[in-house]
Coordinates of C-alpha atoms in Angstrom, one line a residue:
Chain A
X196 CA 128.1 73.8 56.0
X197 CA 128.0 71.3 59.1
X198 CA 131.2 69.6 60.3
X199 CA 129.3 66.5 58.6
X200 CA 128.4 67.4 55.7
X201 CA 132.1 68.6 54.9
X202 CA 133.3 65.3 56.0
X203 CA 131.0 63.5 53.6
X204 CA 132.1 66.0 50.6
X205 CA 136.1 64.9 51.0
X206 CA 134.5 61.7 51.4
X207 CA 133.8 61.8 47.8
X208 CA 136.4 64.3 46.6
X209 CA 138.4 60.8 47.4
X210 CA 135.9 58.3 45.8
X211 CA 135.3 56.9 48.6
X212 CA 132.2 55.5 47.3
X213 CA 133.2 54.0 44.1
X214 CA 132.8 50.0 44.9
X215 CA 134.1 47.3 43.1
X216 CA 131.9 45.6 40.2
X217 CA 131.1 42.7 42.8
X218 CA 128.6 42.6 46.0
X219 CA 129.6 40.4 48.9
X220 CA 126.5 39.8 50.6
X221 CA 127.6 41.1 53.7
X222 CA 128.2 44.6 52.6
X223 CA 124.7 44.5 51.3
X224 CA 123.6 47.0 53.9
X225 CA 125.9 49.3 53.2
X226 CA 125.6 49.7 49.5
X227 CA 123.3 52.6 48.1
X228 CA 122.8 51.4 44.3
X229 CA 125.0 50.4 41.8
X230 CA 126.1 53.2 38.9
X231 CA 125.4 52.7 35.3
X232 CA 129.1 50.7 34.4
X233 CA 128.3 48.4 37.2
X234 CA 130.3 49.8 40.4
X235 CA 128.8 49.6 44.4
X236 CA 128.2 52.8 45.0
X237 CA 128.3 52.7 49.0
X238 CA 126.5 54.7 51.5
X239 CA 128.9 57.8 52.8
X240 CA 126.0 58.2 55.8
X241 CA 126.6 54.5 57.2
X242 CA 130.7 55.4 56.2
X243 CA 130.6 57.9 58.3
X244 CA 128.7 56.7 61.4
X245 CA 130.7 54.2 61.1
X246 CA 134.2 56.4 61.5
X247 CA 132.4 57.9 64.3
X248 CA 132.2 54.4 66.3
X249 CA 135.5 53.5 65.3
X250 CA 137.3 56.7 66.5
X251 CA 135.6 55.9 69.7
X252 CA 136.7 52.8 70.2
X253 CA 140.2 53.8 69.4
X254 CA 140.1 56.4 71.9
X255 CA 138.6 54.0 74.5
X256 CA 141.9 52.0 74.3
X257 CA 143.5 53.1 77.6
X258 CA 147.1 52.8 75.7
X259 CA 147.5 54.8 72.6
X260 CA 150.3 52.0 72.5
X261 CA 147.7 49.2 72.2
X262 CA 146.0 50.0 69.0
X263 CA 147.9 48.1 66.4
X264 CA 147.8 49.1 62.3
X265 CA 148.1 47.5 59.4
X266 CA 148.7 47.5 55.7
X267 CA 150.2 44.9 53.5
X268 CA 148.8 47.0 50.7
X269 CA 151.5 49.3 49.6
X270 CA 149.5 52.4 48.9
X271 CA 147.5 52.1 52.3
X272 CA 151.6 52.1 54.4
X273 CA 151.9 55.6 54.5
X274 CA 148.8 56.4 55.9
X275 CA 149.1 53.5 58.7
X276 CA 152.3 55.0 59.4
X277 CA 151.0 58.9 59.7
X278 CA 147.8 57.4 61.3
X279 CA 150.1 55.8 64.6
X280 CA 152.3 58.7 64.5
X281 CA 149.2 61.0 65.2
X282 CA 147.8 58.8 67.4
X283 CA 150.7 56.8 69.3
X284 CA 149.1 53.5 67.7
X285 CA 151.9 51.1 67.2
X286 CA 152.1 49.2 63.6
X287 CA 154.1 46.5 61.9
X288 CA 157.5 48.2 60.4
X289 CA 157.3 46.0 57.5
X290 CA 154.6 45.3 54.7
X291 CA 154.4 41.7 55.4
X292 CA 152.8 40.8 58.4
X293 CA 155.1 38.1 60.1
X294 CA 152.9 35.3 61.0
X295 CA 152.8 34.3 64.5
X296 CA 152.9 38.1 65.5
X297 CA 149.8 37.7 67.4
X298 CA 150.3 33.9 68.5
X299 CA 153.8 33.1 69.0
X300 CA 155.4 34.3 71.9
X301 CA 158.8 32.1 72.0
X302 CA 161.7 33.4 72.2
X303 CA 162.8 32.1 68.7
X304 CA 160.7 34.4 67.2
X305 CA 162.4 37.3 66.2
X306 CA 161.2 39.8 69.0
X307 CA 158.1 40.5 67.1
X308 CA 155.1 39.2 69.6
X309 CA 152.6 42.1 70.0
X310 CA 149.4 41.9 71.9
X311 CA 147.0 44.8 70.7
X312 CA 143.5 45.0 72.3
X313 CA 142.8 46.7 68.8
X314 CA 143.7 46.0 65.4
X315 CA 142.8 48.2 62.6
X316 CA 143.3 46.5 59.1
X317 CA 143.1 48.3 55.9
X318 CA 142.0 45.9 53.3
X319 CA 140.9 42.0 55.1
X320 CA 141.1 40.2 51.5
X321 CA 145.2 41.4 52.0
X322 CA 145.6 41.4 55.8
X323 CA 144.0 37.7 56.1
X324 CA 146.6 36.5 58.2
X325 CA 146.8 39.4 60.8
X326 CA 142.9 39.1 61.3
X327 CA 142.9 35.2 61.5
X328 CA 145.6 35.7 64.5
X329 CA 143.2 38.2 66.0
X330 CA 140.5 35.7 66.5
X331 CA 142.5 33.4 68.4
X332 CA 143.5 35.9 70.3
X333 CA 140.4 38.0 71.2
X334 CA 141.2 41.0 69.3
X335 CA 138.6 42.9 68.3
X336 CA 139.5 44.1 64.5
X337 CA 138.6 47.5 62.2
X338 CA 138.6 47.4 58.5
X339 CA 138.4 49.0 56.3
X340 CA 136.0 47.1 53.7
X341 CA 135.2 47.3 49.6
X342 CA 131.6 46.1 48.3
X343 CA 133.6 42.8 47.4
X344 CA 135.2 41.8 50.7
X345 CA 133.8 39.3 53.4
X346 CA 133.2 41.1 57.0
X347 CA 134.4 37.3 58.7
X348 CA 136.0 38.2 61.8
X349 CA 135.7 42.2 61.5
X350 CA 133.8 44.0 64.4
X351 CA 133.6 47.3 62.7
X352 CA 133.7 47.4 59.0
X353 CA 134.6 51.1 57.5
X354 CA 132.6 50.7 54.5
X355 CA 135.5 52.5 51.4
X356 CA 135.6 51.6 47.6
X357 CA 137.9 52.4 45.5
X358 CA 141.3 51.1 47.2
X359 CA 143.2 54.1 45.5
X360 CA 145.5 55.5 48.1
X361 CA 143.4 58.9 48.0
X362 CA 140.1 56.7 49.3
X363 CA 142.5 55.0 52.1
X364 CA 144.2 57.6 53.5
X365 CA 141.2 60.3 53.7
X366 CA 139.9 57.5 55.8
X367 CA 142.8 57.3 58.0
X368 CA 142.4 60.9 57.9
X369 CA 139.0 61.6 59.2
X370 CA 139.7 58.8 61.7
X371 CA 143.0 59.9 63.5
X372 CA 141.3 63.8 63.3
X373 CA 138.2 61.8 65.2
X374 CA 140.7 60.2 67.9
X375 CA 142.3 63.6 68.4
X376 CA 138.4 65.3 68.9
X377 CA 138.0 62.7 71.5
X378 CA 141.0 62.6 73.4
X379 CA 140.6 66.7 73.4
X380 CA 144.1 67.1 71.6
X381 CA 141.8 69.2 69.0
X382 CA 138.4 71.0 69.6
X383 CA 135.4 69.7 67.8
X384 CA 135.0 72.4 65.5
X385 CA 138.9 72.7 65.1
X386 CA 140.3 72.5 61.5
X387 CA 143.4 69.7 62.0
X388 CA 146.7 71.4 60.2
X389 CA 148.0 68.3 58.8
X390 CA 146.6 67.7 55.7
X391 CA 145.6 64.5 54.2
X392 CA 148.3 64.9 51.2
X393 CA 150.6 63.5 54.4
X394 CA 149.3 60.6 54.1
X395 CA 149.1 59.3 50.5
X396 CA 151.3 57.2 49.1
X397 CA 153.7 58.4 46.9
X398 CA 155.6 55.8 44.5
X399 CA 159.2 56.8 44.6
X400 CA 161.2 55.9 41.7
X401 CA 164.9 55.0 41.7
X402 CA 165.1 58.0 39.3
X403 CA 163.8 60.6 41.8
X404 CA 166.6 59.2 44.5
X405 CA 169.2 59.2 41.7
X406 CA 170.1 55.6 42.1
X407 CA 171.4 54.2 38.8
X408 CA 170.0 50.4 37.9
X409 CA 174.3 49.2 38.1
X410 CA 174.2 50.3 42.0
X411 CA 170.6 48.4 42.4
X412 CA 172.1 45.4 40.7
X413 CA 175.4 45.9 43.5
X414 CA 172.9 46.4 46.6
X415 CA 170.8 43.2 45.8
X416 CA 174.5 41.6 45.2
X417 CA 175.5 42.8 48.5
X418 CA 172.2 42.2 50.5
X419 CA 172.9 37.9 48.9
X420 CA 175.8 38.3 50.4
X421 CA 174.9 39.6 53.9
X422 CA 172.3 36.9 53.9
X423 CA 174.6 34.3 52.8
X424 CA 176.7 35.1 55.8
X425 CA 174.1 35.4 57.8
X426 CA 172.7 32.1 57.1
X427 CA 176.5 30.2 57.2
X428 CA 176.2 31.9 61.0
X429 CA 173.7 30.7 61.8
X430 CA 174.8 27.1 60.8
X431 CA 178.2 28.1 63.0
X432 CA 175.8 28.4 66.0
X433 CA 173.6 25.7 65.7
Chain B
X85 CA 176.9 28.3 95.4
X86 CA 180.8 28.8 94.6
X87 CA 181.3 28.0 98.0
X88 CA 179.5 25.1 98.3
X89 CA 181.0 23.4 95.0
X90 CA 183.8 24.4 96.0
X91 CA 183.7 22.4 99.6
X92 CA 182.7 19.4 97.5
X93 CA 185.8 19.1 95.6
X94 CA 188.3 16.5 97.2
X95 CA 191.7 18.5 96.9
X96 CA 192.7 20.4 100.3
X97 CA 189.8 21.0 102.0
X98 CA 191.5 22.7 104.8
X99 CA 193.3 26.0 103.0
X100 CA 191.7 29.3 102.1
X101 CA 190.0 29.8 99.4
X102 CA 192.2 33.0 98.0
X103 CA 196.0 31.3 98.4
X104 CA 194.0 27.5 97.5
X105 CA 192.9 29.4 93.6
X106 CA 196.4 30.6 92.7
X107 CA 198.7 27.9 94.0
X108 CA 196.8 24.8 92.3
X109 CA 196.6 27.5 89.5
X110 CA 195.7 24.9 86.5
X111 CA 193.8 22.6 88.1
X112 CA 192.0 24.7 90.3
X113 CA 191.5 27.1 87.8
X114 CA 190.4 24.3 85.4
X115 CA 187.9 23.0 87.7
X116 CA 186.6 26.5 88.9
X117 CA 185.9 27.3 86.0
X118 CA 184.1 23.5 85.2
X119 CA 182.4 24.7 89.0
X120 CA 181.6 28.3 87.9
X121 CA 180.2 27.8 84.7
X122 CA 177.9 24.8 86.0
X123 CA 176.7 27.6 89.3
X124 CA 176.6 30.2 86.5
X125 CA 173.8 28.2 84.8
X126 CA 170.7 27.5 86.1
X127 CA 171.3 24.7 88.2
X128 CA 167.8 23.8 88.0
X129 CA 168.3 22.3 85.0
X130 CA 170.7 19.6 86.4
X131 CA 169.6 16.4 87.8
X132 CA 167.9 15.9 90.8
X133 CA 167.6 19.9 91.8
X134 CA 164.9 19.9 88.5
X135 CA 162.1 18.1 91.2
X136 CA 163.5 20.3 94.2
X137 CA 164.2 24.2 92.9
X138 CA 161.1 26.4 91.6
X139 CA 162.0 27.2 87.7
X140 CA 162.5 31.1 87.5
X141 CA 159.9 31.8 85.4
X142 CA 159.9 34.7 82.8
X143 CA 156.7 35.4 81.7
X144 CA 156.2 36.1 77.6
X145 CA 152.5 37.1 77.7
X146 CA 150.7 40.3 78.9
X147 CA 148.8 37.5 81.0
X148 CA 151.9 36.1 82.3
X149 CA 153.1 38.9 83.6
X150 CA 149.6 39.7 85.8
X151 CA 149.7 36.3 87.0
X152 CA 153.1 36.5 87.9
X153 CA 152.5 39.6 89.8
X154 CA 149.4 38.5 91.2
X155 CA 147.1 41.0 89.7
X156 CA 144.7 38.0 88.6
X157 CA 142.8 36.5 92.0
X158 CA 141.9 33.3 90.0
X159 CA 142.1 31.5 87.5
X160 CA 137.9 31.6 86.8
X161 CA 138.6 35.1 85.4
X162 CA 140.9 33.8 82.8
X163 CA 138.6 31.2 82.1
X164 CA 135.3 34.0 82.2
X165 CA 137.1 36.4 79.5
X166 CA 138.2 33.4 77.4
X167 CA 141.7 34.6 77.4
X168 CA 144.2 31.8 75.8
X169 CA 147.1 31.1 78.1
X170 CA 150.1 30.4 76.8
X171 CA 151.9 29.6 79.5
X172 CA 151.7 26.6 81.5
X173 CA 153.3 28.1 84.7
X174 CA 150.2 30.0 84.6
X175 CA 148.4 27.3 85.2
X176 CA 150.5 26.0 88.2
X177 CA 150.6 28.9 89.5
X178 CA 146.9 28.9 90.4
X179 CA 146.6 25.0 91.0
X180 CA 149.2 23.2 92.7
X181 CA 147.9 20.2 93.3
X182 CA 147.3 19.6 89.6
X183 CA 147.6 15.6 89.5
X184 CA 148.9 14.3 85.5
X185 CA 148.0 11.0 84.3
X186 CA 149.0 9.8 81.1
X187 CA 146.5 7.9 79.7
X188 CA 147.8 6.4 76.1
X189 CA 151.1 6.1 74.8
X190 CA 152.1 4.8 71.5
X191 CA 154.7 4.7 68.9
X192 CA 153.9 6.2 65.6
X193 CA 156.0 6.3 62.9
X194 CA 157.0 7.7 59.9
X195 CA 158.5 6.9 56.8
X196 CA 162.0 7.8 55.6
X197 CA 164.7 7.3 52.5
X198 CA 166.1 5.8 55.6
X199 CA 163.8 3.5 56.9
X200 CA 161.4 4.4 59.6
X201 CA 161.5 6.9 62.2
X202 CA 159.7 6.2 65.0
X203 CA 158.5 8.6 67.6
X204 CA 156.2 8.7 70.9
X205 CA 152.7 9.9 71.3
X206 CA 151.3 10.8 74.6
X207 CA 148.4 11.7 75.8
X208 CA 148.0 13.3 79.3
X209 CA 145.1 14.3 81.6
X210 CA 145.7 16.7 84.1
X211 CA 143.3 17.7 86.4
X212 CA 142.6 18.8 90.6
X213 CA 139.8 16.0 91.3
X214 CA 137.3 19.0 92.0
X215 CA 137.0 21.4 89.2
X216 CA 139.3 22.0 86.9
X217 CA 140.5 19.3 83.4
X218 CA 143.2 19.2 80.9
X219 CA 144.2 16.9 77.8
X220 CA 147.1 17.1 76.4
X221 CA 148.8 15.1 73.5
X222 CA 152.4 15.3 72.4
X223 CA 154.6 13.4 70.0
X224 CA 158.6 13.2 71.0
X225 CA 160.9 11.3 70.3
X226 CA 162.1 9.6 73.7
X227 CA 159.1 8.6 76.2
X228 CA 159.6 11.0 78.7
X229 CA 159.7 13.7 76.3
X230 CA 156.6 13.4 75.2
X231 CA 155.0 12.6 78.3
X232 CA 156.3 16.2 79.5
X233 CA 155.4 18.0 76.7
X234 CA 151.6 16.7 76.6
X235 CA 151.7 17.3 80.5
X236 CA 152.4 21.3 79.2
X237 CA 149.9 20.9 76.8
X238 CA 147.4 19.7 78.4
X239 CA 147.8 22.5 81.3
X240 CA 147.6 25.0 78.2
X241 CA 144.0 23.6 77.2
X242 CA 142.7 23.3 81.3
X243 CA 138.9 23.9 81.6
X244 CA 136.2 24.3 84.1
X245 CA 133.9 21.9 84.6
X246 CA 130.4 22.8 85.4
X247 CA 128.7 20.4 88.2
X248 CA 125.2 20.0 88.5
X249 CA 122.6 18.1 90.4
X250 CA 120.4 15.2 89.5
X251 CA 117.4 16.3 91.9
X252 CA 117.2 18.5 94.9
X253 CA 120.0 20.9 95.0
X254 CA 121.4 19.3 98.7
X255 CA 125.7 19.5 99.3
X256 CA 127.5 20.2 96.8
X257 CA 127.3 19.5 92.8
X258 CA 128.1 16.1 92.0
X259 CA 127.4 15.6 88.6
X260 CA 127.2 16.7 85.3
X261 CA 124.5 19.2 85.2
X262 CA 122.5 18.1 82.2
X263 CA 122.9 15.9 78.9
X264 CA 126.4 16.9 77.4
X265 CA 127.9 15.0 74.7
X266 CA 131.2 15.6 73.1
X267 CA 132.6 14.0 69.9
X268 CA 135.8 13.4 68.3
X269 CA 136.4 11.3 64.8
X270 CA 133.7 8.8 65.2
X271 CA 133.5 8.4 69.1
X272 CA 130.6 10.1 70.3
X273 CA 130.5 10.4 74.5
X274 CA 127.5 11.2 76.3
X275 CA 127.2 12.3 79.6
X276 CA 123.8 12.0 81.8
X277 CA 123.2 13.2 84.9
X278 CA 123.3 10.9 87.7
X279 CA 122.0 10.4 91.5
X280 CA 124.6 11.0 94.0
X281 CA 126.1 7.6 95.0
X282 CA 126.0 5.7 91.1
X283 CA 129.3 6.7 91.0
X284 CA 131.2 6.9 87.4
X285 CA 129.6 4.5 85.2
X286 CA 132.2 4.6 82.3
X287 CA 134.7 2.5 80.4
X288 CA 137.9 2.6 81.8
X289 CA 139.1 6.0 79.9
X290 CA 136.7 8.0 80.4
X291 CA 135.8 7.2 83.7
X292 CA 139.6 8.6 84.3
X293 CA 138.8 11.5 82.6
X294 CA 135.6 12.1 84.8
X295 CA 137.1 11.2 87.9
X296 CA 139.9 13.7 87.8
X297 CA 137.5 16.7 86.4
X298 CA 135.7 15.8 89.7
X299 CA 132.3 14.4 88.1
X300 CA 131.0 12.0 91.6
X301 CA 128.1 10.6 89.8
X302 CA 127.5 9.9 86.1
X303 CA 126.1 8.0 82.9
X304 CA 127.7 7.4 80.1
X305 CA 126.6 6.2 76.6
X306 CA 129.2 6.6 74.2
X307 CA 129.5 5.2 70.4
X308 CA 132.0 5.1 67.4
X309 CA 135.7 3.4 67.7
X310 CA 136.2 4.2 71.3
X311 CA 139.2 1.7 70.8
X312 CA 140.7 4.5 69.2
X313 CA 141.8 5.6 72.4
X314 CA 143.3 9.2 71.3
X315 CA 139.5 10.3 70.1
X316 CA 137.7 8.7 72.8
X317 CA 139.6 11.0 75.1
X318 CA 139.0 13.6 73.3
X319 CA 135.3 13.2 72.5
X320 CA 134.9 13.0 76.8
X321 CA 137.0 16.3 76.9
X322 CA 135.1 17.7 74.7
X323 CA 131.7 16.6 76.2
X324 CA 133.1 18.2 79.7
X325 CA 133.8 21.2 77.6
X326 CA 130.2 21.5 77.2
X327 CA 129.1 21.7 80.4
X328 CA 130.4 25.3 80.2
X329 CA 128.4 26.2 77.0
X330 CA 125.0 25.1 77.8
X331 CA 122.5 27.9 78.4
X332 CA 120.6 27.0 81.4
X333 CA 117.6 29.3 83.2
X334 CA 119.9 30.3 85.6
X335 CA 122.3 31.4 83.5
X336 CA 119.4 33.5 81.9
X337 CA 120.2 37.0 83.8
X338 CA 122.1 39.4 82.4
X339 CA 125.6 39.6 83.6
X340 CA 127.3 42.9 84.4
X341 CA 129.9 44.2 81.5
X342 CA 133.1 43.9 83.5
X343 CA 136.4 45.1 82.1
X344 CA 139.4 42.6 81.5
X345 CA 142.3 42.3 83.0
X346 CA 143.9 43.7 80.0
X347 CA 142.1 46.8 80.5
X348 CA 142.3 47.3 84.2
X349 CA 146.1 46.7 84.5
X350 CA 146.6 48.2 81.3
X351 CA 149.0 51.0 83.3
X352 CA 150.7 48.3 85.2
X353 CA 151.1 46.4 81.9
X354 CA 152.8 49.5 79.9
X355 CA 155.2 50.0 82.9
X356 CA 156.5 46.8 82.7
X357 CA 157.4 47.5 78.8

């Protein structure tokens, strides 16, 4: 079995091509059919093609460093994060993209000015904002797109349905294991050791880290507090 | 700099400096430290040394930085990979004999629990006379302030100006290089081309606007409220914005894929990190 044709089974292993029940015109290309109970069913060929000319453009970047990622969708953070880790892209620390990250450079802004030459977004209904700031700023933009999302302002839509963190992250998969192939950290016909497991997201309950719901109740006290405090500093200063 | 404030103050100007700081402990202490903590400061932001001293300028963009070090020849490249500056000492730093006119000035107001609060709009044109034309508008609440603050602006929306001729292709460009028009609210402003020695034909605004962008020759038609002074400004930026986007045949070749400053200094750029 060809490298490809692997690829294209874990594809759908992940549902990958499970669309959502409604057709934005501009995916129109890259939709197959539509399944009996009314899903997109997208094209896995264009899907991967697609990977393929993202990776490269990725690995174009001169600075790992300059490739920015992001999710606001929770189930997509992990694999953003394991994605820069693999491949030294930089993304936002938090889930909510600060506006003005791309456009304000002041001072007053709290340190968080990036300038990319890449973005990679995972879901452009979510991430609006970060790919609104990369038009005014010139940055070309990858996302990754369901049947129902508008392609305004993306240069290379990664055509993915089913925004279940299995279908996100086996993209972000294939995609850092793509940058790897062409920066020659791995051989072509190399099997990548990290498995794609890394990269879903897990929910972690307060159960499993044995935090009782009287000690969330005194953290969220104490975090009013610390914010209290520092807000009445910052009063002090001004 | 201590020294010098120092030789300015009235009280014993003959001692030495050492004995002079511990036996007129109080005063001298109180006014060295008045002395130090003005020299500690940037002094250019006192007085009269503003229009003398050179701001130190730290730059907060990638493209501040390549200016600053004078990786970027010109400022055409900016302008040629549509990079957005951010920094108006960008700006200077490629033009320095950037002249700044402000053109309308007005109160505005605003409506408060308290009455009205009034502040100042400005609008500003910057430009070189030859090439290169800025509008900027700013709302402050003294005068000056706002006159300042479009002057920055306006640096931070600077564009070429594409010259043309009106017949044979003798000297230099001297006008606009073919029908532009530009609008803004209702004003529409047309540009024609014009043989070299009409001079601006204009109203008084936009003939202002013209002259500094370094237009010699041209027609004008223009129509809407041009009273509304803000938008007829605008409308003629705009219209010299054009200029720039207009296809013409011999723009027609295909232009050679170059890579941008981003991406040649891009090791210079993750050094300075």
């Amino acid at each position: 079995m060809s490298r490809k044709e692997q690829d294209i089974k874990r594809l759908i292993a992940s549902q990958c091509h499970i669309g959502t029940k409604q057709l934005h015109f501009d995916l129109k290309r890259y939709v197959s059919h539509r399944s009996d109970n009314g899903s997109y069913i997208l094209n896995l060929e264009e899907t991967w093609q697609h990977i393929k000319l993202a990776a490269r453009v990725i690995a174009a970047i001169e600075q790992p460093q300059d490739v920015m990622v992001v999710s606001s969708r929770p189930i997509g953070q992990r694999a953003v994060i394991k994605f820069a880790h693999y491949t030294q892209a930089s993304s936002t620390r938090s889930a909510r993209w600060t506006p003005g990250t791309l456009t304000n450079q002041s001072n007053s802004a709290s340190g968080k000015f990036q300038e990319p030459q890449l973005l990679i977004v995972t879901d452009p209904h979510l991430d609006r904002q970060a790919i609104v700031e990369a038009s005014y700023v010139n940055i070309p933009v990858i996302a990754l797109c369901n049947s129902d999302t508008p392609l305004q302002y993306v240069d290379i839509p990664i055509p993915v349905g089913n925004r279940e963190t299995k279908s996100i992250s086996m993209i972000y998969w294939l995609l850092a294991r793509e940058v790897k192939i062409l920066r020659g950290e791995l051989r072509q016909d190399e099997e990548w050791d990290v498995l794609v497991d890394l990269f879903y997201h897990k929910e972690i309950t307060n159960d499993q880290l044995g935090i009782t719901d009287t000690q969330v109740k005194q953290e969220a006290e104490g975090e009013d507090h610390e914010q209290q405090a520092e807000g009445e500093k910052a009063d002090k200063d001004w | 700099m201590a020294e010098q404030e120092q030789q300015q103050a009235p009280p014993a100007p003959e001692q030495e400096q050492a004995p002079q700081a511990e036996k007129k402990g109080f005063g001298r202490g109180g006014r060295g430290q008045r002395e130090r903590r003005e020299g500690g400061a940037p002094r250019q932001n006192r007085g009269p040394r503003r229009f003398g001293g050179e701001q130190e300028w730290t730059p907060l963009t990638k493209l501040g930085r390549l200016v600053k070090a004078g990786k970027i020849k010109s400022l055409e490249t900016i302008f040629q990979f549509s990079i957005p500056i951010k920094e108006y000492q960008i700006v200077d730093h490629f033009l320095k004999n950037l002249k700044e006119e402000p053109l309308a000035l007005g109160p505005v107001q605003k409506q408060t629990c308290a009455g009205q609060r009034t502040r100042f709009k400005a609008y500003v044109v910057v430009g070189d006379n030859h090439q290169h034309i800025g509008l900027g508008w700013k709302s402050a609440k003294e005068v000056q302030g706002a006159i300042k603050g479009a002057v920055i602006n306006a640096k931070l929306n600077l564009i070429p100006v594409r010259k043309g001729y009106w017949g044979n292709k003798i000297a230099q460009p001297h006008t606009v290089p073919c029908k532009v028009t530009g609008k803004e609210g209702s004003v529409r402003v047309r540009l024609v081309p014009a043989p070299r020695g009409t001079g601006i034909v204009a109203a008084i605004t936009s003939k202002k606007v013209l002259q500094m962008a370094g237009i010699q020759d041209c027609y004008t038609q223009s129509k809407g409220s041009t009273r509304t002074r803000s938008n007829f400004l605008k409308a003629t930026f705009h219209a010299l914005k054009e200029t720039y986007n207009f296809l013409t045949p011999d723009l027609w070749g295909h232009t050679k894929l170059e890579s941008t400053p981003f991406q040649e200094h891009s090791e210079f750029l993750a050094a300075l990190k």
